Short mmCIF file of C-alpha atoms in Angstrom, two decimals:
data_model
loop_
_atom_site.label_atom_id
_atom_site.label_comp_id
_atom_site.label_asym_id
_atom_site.label_seq_id
_atom_site.Cartn_x
_atom_site.Cartn_y
_atom_site.Cartn_z
CA MET S 94 180.39 145.63 130.10
CA TYR S 95 180.19 142.05 131.31
CA PRO S 96 177.01 142.47 133.34
CA THR S 97 175.41 144.29 130.42
CA PHE S 98 176.41 141.49 128.04
CA ASN S 99 175.08 138.85 130.42
CA LEU S 100 171.75 140.67 130.75
CA SER S 101 171.25 141.02 127.03
CA THR S 102 172.04 137.33 126.49
CA SER S 103 169.45 136.37 129.10
CA ASP S 104 166.88 138.63 127.51
CA HIS S 105 167.67 137.19 124.09
CA SER S 106 167.35 133.66 125.46
CA ASN S 107 164.04 134.45 127.12
CA LEU S 108 162.76 136.06 123.94
CA SER S 109 163.74 133.02 121.90
CA ASP S 110 161.99 130.69 124.33
CA ALA S 111 158.87 132.81 124.21
CA ASP S 112 158.94 132.88 120.42
CA ASN S 113 159.39 129.12 120.24
CA LEU S 114 156.58 128.57 122.70
CA ARG S 115 154.34 130.94 120.75
CA LEU S 116 155.17 129.20 117.47
CA GLN S 117 154.46 125.82 119.03
CA GLU S 118 151.12 127.05 120.37
CA LEU S 119 150.15 128.39 116.95
CA THR S 120 151.08 125.09 115.31
CA HIS S 121 149.10 123.11 117.88
CA ARG S 122 146.21 125.56 117.63
CA SER S 123 145.57 124.74 113.98
CA VAL S 124 145.48 121.02 114.80
CA LYS S 125 143.20 121.59 117.79
CA VAL S 126 140.83 123.83 115.81
CA SER S 127 140.59 121.15 113.11
CA ILE S 128 139.74 118.51 115.72
CA ILE S 129 137.12 120.76 117.32
CA ILE S 130 135.50 121.59 113.98
CA ALA S 131 135.42 117.92 112.90
CA LEU S 132 133.87 116.91 116.23
CA GLY S 133 131.33 119.72 115.98
CA VAL S 134 130.28 118.66 112.47
CA MET S 135 129.85 115.04 113.57
CA ILE S 136 127.75 116.03 116.59
CA THR S 137 125.58 118.43 114.59
CA LEU S 138 124.90 116.05 111.69
CA GLY S 139 124.23 113.14 114.04
CA ASN S 140 121.70 115.07 116.08
CA ILE S 141 120.02 116.52 112.98
CA ALA S 142 119.41 112.95 111.81
CA VAL S 143 118.06 112.07 115.26
CA LEU S 144 115.79 115.11 115.27
CA MET S 145 114.34 114.16 111.88
CA VAL S 146 113.19 110.84 113.31
CA ILE S 147 112.02 111.59 116.85
CA THR S 148 109.85 114.54 115.81
CA SER S 149 107.56 111.85 114.36
CA SER S 150 106.30 108.70 116.04
CA VAL S 151 108.63 105.72 116.37
CA ALA S 152 107.36 102.23 117.20
CA GLY S 153 108.09 101.24 120.80
CA TRP S 154 108.74 104.79 122.05
CA SER S 155 106.22 106.42 124.32
CA ARG S 156 105.40 110.12 124.36
CA ASN S 157 107.45 110.65 127.52
CA SER S 158 110.43 108.88 125.99
CA ARG S 159 110.28 111.21 123.00
CA TYR S 160 110.22 114.22 125.32
CA PHE S 161 113.37 113.04 127.09
CA LEU S 162 115.03 112.21 123.78
CA LEU S 163 114.24 115.66 122.42
CA SER S 164 115.80 117.17 125.54
CA LEU S 165 118.91 115.02 125.12
CA THR S 166 119.16 115.92 121.44
CA ALA S 167 118.91 119.62 122.26
CA ALA S 168 121.62 119.34 124.92
CA ASP S 169 123.93 117.38 122.60
CA SER S 170 123.28 119.78 119.72
CA ALA S 171 124.33 122.67 121.95
CA PHE S 172 127.85 121.22 121.95
CA GLY S 173 128.17 121.73 118.21
CA LEU S 174 125.99 124.82 117.80
CA LEU S 175 126.89 126.84 120.90
CA VAL S 176 129.91 125.60 122.87
CA MET S 177 132.30 125.04 119.99
CA PRO S 178 131.57 128.24 117.99
CA LEU S 179 131.75 130.43 121.10
CA ASN S 180 135.10 129.03 122.24
CA LEU S 181 136.60 129.16 118.75
CA TRP S 182 135.47 132.77 118.48
CA VAL S 183 137.08 133.64 121.81
CA SER S 184 140.28 131.82 120.81
CA LEU S 185 140.54 134.10 117.76
CA LEU S 186 139.91 137.20 119.84
CA LYS S 187 142.59 136.15 122.31
CA ASP S 188 145.19 136.61 119.57
CA TYR S 189 144.71 140.32 120.09
CA SER S 190 143.47 140.74 123.66
CA GLU S 191 144.88 138.64 126.49
CA GLY S 192 143.48 138.00 129.92
CA PRO S 193 139.98 137.30 131.26
CA ASP S 194 137.09 139.60 130.35
CA ALA S 195 133.30 139.71 130.56
CA LEU S 196 132.93 137.72 127.33
CA CYS S 197 135.12 134.92 128.67
CA HIS S 198 132.95 134.71 131.79
CA VAL S 199 129.79 134.37 129.68
CA VAL S 200 131.38 131.70 127.48
CA ALA S 201 132.60 129.76 130.53
CA PHE S 202 129.07 129.91 131.95
CA CYS S 203 127.61 128.55 128.68
CA ASN S 204 130.19 125.75 128.59
CA ALA S 205 129.49 124.63 132.14
CA THR S 206 125.72 124.93 131.69
CA VAL S 207 125.62 122.75 128.57
CA TYR S 208 127.90 120.15 130.15
CA SER S 209 125.79 120.00 133.31
CA THR S 210 122.47 119.93 131.43
CA CYS S 211 123.68 116.98 129.39
CA MET S 212 124.53 115.02 132.56
CA TYR S 213 121.19 115.81 134.19
CA THR S 214 119.34 114.82 131.02
CA LEU S 215 121.13 111.46 130.89
CA ALA S 216 120.20 110.91 134.53
CA THR S 217 116.50 111.67 133.88
CA ILE S 218 116.49 109.23 130.95
CA SER S 219 117.91 106.51 133.19
CA LEU S 220 115.27 107.31 135.81
CA GLU S 221 112.49 107.03 133.21
CA ARG S 222 113.90 103.71 132.05
CA TYR S 223 113.99 102.41 135.63
CA ILE S 224 110.35 103.36 136.28
CA ALA S 225 109.21 101.85 132.97
CA VAL S 226 110.82 98.49 133.81
CA PHE S 227 110.08 98.11 137.52
CA TYR S 228 106.72 99.92 137.72
CA PRO S 229 105.04 99.16 134.37
CA LEU S 230 101.50 99.23 135.75
CA GLN S 231 102.05 102.47 137.66
CA TYR S 232 104.08 104.09 134.87
CA SER S 233 101.20 106.18 133.53
CA SER S 234 100.42 107.59 136.97
CA LEU S 235 104.05 108.07 138.02
CA MET S 236 105.37 109.54 134.77
CA THR S 237 102.59 111.90 133.78
CA ARG S 238 103.14 114.49 131.09
CA LYS S 239 103.41 117.23 133.71
CA ARG S 240 106.04 115.38 135.76
CA THR S 241 107.99 114.56 132.63
CA LEU S 242 108.12 118.21 131.62
CA LEU S 243 109.04 119.20 135.17
CA LEU S 244 112.00 116.81 135.12
CA ILE S 245 113.12 118.25 131.80
CA CYS S 246 112.74 121.80 133.12
CA PHE S 247 114.79 120.86 136.18
CA ALA S 248 117.57 119.45 133.98
CA TRP S 249 117.72 122.72 132.02
CA CYS S 250 117.07 125.29 134.76
CA PHE S 251 118.94 123.96 137.80
CA PRO S 252 122.45 124.04 136.22
CA PRO S 253 122.24 127.76 135.27
CA PHE S 254 121.17 128.51 138.84
CA LEU S 255 124.18 126.65 140.26
CA LEU S 256 126.62 128.11 137.75
CA SER S 257 125.38 131.72 137.75
CA PRO S 258 128.35 132.98 139.88
CA ILE S 259 130.64 132.22 136.93
CA THR S 260 129.05 134.98 134.87
CA PHE S 261 130.24 137.78 137.17
CA PRO S 262 133.79 139.06 136.46
CA ASP S 263 134.34 139.94 140.12
CA GLY S 264 132.41 136.98 141.49
CA ILE S 265 133.37 134.14 143.78
CA ILE S 266 135.46 132.33 141.16
CA GLU S 267 137.88 133.56 138.51
CA VAL S 268 137.81 132.64 134.83
CA HIS S 269 140.72 132.34 132.40
CA PHE S 270 141.19 131.48 128.75
CA SER S 271 143.22 128.30 128.35
CA THR S 272 145.53 128.19 125.33
CA ALA S 273 145.93 124.46 125.95
CA SER S 274 142.24 123.56 125.53
CA LEU S 275 141.10 126.71 123.65
CA VAL S 276 138.19 127.22 126.04
CA CYS S 277 137.23 129.70 128.73
CA ASN S 278 137.50 127.78 131.97
CA PRO S 279 136.86 128.71 135.59
CA SER S 280 140.01 128.80 137.70
CA TYR S 281 138.88 126.08 140.06
CA SER S 282 141.73 126.61 142.51
CA THR S 283 140.45 130.14 143.28
CA ASN S 284 137.43 128.68 145.07
CA ILE S 285 137.89 125.07 146.14
CA ALA S 286 134.64 124.90 148.14
CA TYR S 287 132.53 126.06 145.19
CA THR S 288 134.27 123.65 142.83
CA LEU S 289 133.74 120.65 145.08
CA SER S 290 130.13 121.64 145.67
CA LEU S 291 129.55 121.63 141.90
CA THR S 292 130.89 118.11 141.58
CA CYS S 293 128.78 116.97 144.55
CA LEU S 294 125.61 118.51 143.11
CA ILE S 295 126.09 117.65 139.42
CA PHE S 296 128.49 114.84 138.53
CA PHE S 297 128.17 112.51 141.51
CA PRO S 298 124.34 112.55 141.80
CA CYS S 299 123.92 112.00 138.05
CA SER S 300 126.47 109.19 138.08
CA ILE S 301 124.80 107.50 141.03
CA VAL S 302 121.34 107.69 139.42
CA MET S 303 122.61 106.39 136.08
CA THR S 304 124.67 103.59 137.60
CA TYR S 305 121.94 102.38 139.96
CA ALA S 306 119.11 102.58 137.42
CA ASN S 307 120.99 100.97 134.54
CA LEU S 308 122.49 98.28 136.75
CA ARG S 309 119.05 97.34 138.08
CA VAL S 310 117.61 97.29 134.56
CA TRP S 311 120.49 95.14 133.32
CA CYS S 312 120.01 92.66 136.21
CA ALA S 313 116.26 92.50 135.55
CA ALA S 314 116.84 91.87 131.85
CA LYS S 315 119.35 89.15 132.68
CA ARG S 316 116.91 87.43 135.05
CA GLN S 317 114.15 87.63 132.46
CA ARG S 318 116.44 86.19 129.78
CA LEU S 319 117.30 83.25 132.04
CA LYS S 320 113.62 82.60 132.75
CA LEU S 321 112.76 82.73 129.05
CA ARG S 322 115.63 80.37 128.28
CA LYS S 323 114.39 78.02 131.00
CA TYR S 324 110.94 77.92 129.44
CA GLY S 325 112.44 77.54 125.97
CA CYS S 326 110.91 80.70 124.52
CA ALA S 327 113.93 82.99 124.46
CA LEU S 328 114.61 84.79 121.22
CA ARG S 329 118.22 84.51 120.12
CA SER S 330 118.21 87.91 118.51
CA ARG S 331 117.33 89.52 121.84
CA HIS S 332 119.66 87.55 124.11
CA ASN S 333 122.20 90.34 124.63
CA VAL S 334 119.98 93.38 124.09
CA ALA S 335 120.63 94.72 127.61
CA ALA S 336 124.39 94.27 127.42
CA ARG S 337 124.42 95.60 123.86
CA VAL S 338 122.78 98.88 124.94
CA LEU S 339 123.28 99.52 128.65
CA VAL S 340 126.97 98.56 128.86
CA PRO S 341 128.08 100.88 126.01
CA VAL S 342 125.93 103.71 127.42
CA MET S 343 127.57 103.53 130.84
CA ALA S 344 131.05 102.89 129.44
CA ALA S 345 130.78 105.94 127.17
CA TYR S 346 129.46 108.09 130.02
CA TYR S 347 132.28 107.28 132.44
CA THR S 348 134.94 107.36 129.72
CA CYS S 349 133.88 110.80 128.54
CA TRP S 350 133.05 112.50 131.83
CA THR S 351 135.26 110.98 134.54
CA PRO S 352 138.63 112.31 133.23
CA CYS S 353 137.20 115.82 132.98
CA MET S 354 135.86 115.72 136.54
CA ALA S 355 139.10 114.19 137.86
CA VAL S 356 141.23 116.95 136.30
CA MET S 357 138.78 119.54 137.59
CA ILE S 358 139.15 118.27 141.17
CA TYR S 359 142.93 117.94 140.75
CA ASN S 360 143.25 121.55 139.56
CA ALA S 361 141.10 122.79 142.42
CA VAL S 362 142.93 120.92 145.16
CA SER S 363 146.53 121.17 143.93
CA GLY S 364 146.37 124.45 142.06
CA SER S 365 148.47 122.85 139.31
CA SER S 366 147.65 122.34 135.66
CA VAL S 367 148.01 119.18 133.62
CA PRO S 368 150.05 118.88 130.38
CA GLU S 369 148.75 120.71 127.33
CA TRP S 370 147.33 117.81 125.32
CA VAL S 371 145.97 116.09 128.42
CA GLU S 372 143.96 119.20 129.22
CA PHE S 373 142.75 119.50 125.64
CA VAL S 374 141.56 115.88 125.55
CA VAL S 375 139.81 115.86 128.94
CA VAL S 376 138.06 119.18 128.29
CA TRP S 377 136.70 118.24 124.87
CA LEU S 378 136.13 114.55 125.57
CA PRO S 379 132.66 115.11 127.12
CA THR S 380 131.50 116.73 123.88
CA SER S 381 132.16 113.45 122.06
CA ASN S 382 129.49 111.95 124.30
CA GLY S 383 127.05 114.09 122.31
CA PHE S 384 127.90 112.05 119.22
CA LEU S 385 128.08 108.70 121.02
CA ASN S 386 124.58 109.29 122.40
CA CYS S 387 123.31 109.35 118.82
CA ILE S 388 124.69 105.83 118.38
CA PHE S 389 123.83 104.20 121.70
CA TYR S 390 120.45 105.82 122.32
CA PHE S 391 119.21 105.84 118.73
CA TRP S 392 121.10 104.00 115.98
CA ILE S 393 121.21 100.71 117.90
CA ASN S 394 117.40 100.69 117.88
CA LYS S 395 116.07 98.85 114.82
CA ASN S 396 112.83 100.85 114.76
CA PHE S 397 114.80 104.09 114.70
CA ARG S 398 116.96 102.93 111.78
CA ARG S 399 113.92 101.76 109.87
CA LYS S 400 112.17 105.10 110.38
CA PHE S 401 115.30 107.03 109.37
CA HIS S 402 115.65 105.04 106.14
CA LEU S 403 111.97 105.62 105.40
CA ILE S 404 112.38 109.39 105.91
CA LEU S 405 115.43 109.47 103.63
CA GLN S 406 113.51 107.58 100.94
CA ARG S 407 110.59 109.99 101.20
CA LEU S 408 112.95 112.96 100.90
CA ALA S 409 114.63 111.41 97.88
CA LEU S 410 111.23 110.68 96.34
CA ALA S 411 110.14 114.29 96.87
CA LEU S 412 113.38 115.95 95.75
CA CYS S 413 114.50 113.61 92.99
CA PRO S 414 111.76 111.20 91.81
CA GLU S 415 113.89 109.88 88.94
CA LEU S 416 116.66 108.76 91.29
CA ALA S 417 114.12 107.22 93.68
CA ASN S 418 112.49 105.28 90.84
CA THR S 419 115.90 104.06 89.71
CA PHE S 420 116.54 102.49 93.10
CA GLU S 421 112.87 101.42 93.38
CA TRP S 422 112.51 103.37 96.62
CA SER S 423 108.91 104.30 95.94
CA THR S 424 107.74 100.69 96.13
CA THR S 425 110.02 100.03 99.09
CA SER S 426 108.54 102.96 101.01
CA SER S 427 105.02 101.72 100.40
CA ALA S 428 105.94 98.22 101.50
CA GLN S 429 107.58 99.52 104.67
CA PHE S 430 104.52 101.65 105.42
CA VAL S 431 102.20 98.64 105.16
CA SER S 432 104.67 96.50 107.11
CA GLY S 433 104.75 99.13 109.86
CA ILE S 434 100.96 99.01 110.18
CA LEU S 435 100.97 95.22 110.40
CA ASP S 436 103.78 95.26 112.97
CA ASN S 437 101.84 97.71 115.13
CA ASN S 438 98.74 95.49 114.95
CA ASN S 439 100.68 92.38 115.94
CA LEU S 440 102.52 93.72 118.95
CA VAL S 441 102.44 91.34 121.93
CA HIS S 442 102.49 93.19 125.24
CA GLU S 443 105.42 95.32 124.09
CA ARG S 444 106.61 98.10 126.30
CA SER S 445 109.64 100.33 126.11
CA SER S 446 111.89 99.55 129.04
CA SER S 447 114.26 102.27 127.91
CA VAL S 448 114.49 104.94 125.29
CA SER S 449 117.32 103.07 123.64
CA SER S 450 115.88 99.57 123.36
CA THR S 451 112.50 97.88 123.39
CA CYS S 452 112.11 94.78 125.52
CA THR S 453 109.12 92.48 125.12
CA LEU S 454 107.69 91.74 128.54
CA LEU S 455 105.97 88.37 128.07
CA SER S 456 103.52 87.07 130.61
CA MET S 457 104.90 83.91 132.18
CA VAL S 458 102.12 81.32 132.12
#
């Protein structure tokens, strides 16, 4: 009787632990789902506002810059419109069916593709900024429309090619659904060589391009600011434009992407997992970069904000003329339209050194 009693007590203890763990996971799941939904709404609304503006012309932004910005907006929007709904859907299905399946492989492929495309797009934007600043006279011949579209196609087509093995259930790497992060993730420890090759072909090249290009642009802007200050023609409002744009862009990139890549390499090499909330944060942190891009690449730009306000006023005037007349938006819109024409006629050698800020390159006489 004693061994039987001891066995039943152990089983009861194990069952209680499992129930407690399950209850804790369900409690955490509601919090995690709320965070994911809130982040998805922020990303989607932010990129809708961006799309409303960049589909039309914005002062200081070239045609190529708009192409790259549209690509970045599409990649960021995919976080809220594709990645989050798919993973939330799978998390609901996993209440009834456990273990990896073909759907989980497809979702993991979509996750990795969107993440990688976003990094490549940020790298191409930095490359375009670098060429615009250091090769202004050759910019038109170097960044033709065809080459711009080829760079965008590369950013969208090369990641699916690299990540295609993830889609196969019996492929070179396994996939599992993580209850900690509520996403379908590749089991990186099942193929260390493939995991490290992904980081060497995606994260590290993009980081090197972004760091080098933005650092060179920041140094050039600093030298130009010192020269302008020496000649007494520096504009106070533009003193810190490079630091105000480039530093937050790079800080947000490394803050959002480095922890995810570090945990990915750690899981592959050690075969161990990180704590539950650490995994949740590092997996979903890169998606927040999709919202931060709306701020650093768009809202900091005065021309973008002006165009966005003008579009909102036109929408209000079209949908609710009484409300627009109450706030005198109709006269404001007309004044801004005339002001925009005058500003475009009085531009002095202005060229976009980046898609996020416009630097005036003055000829030093």
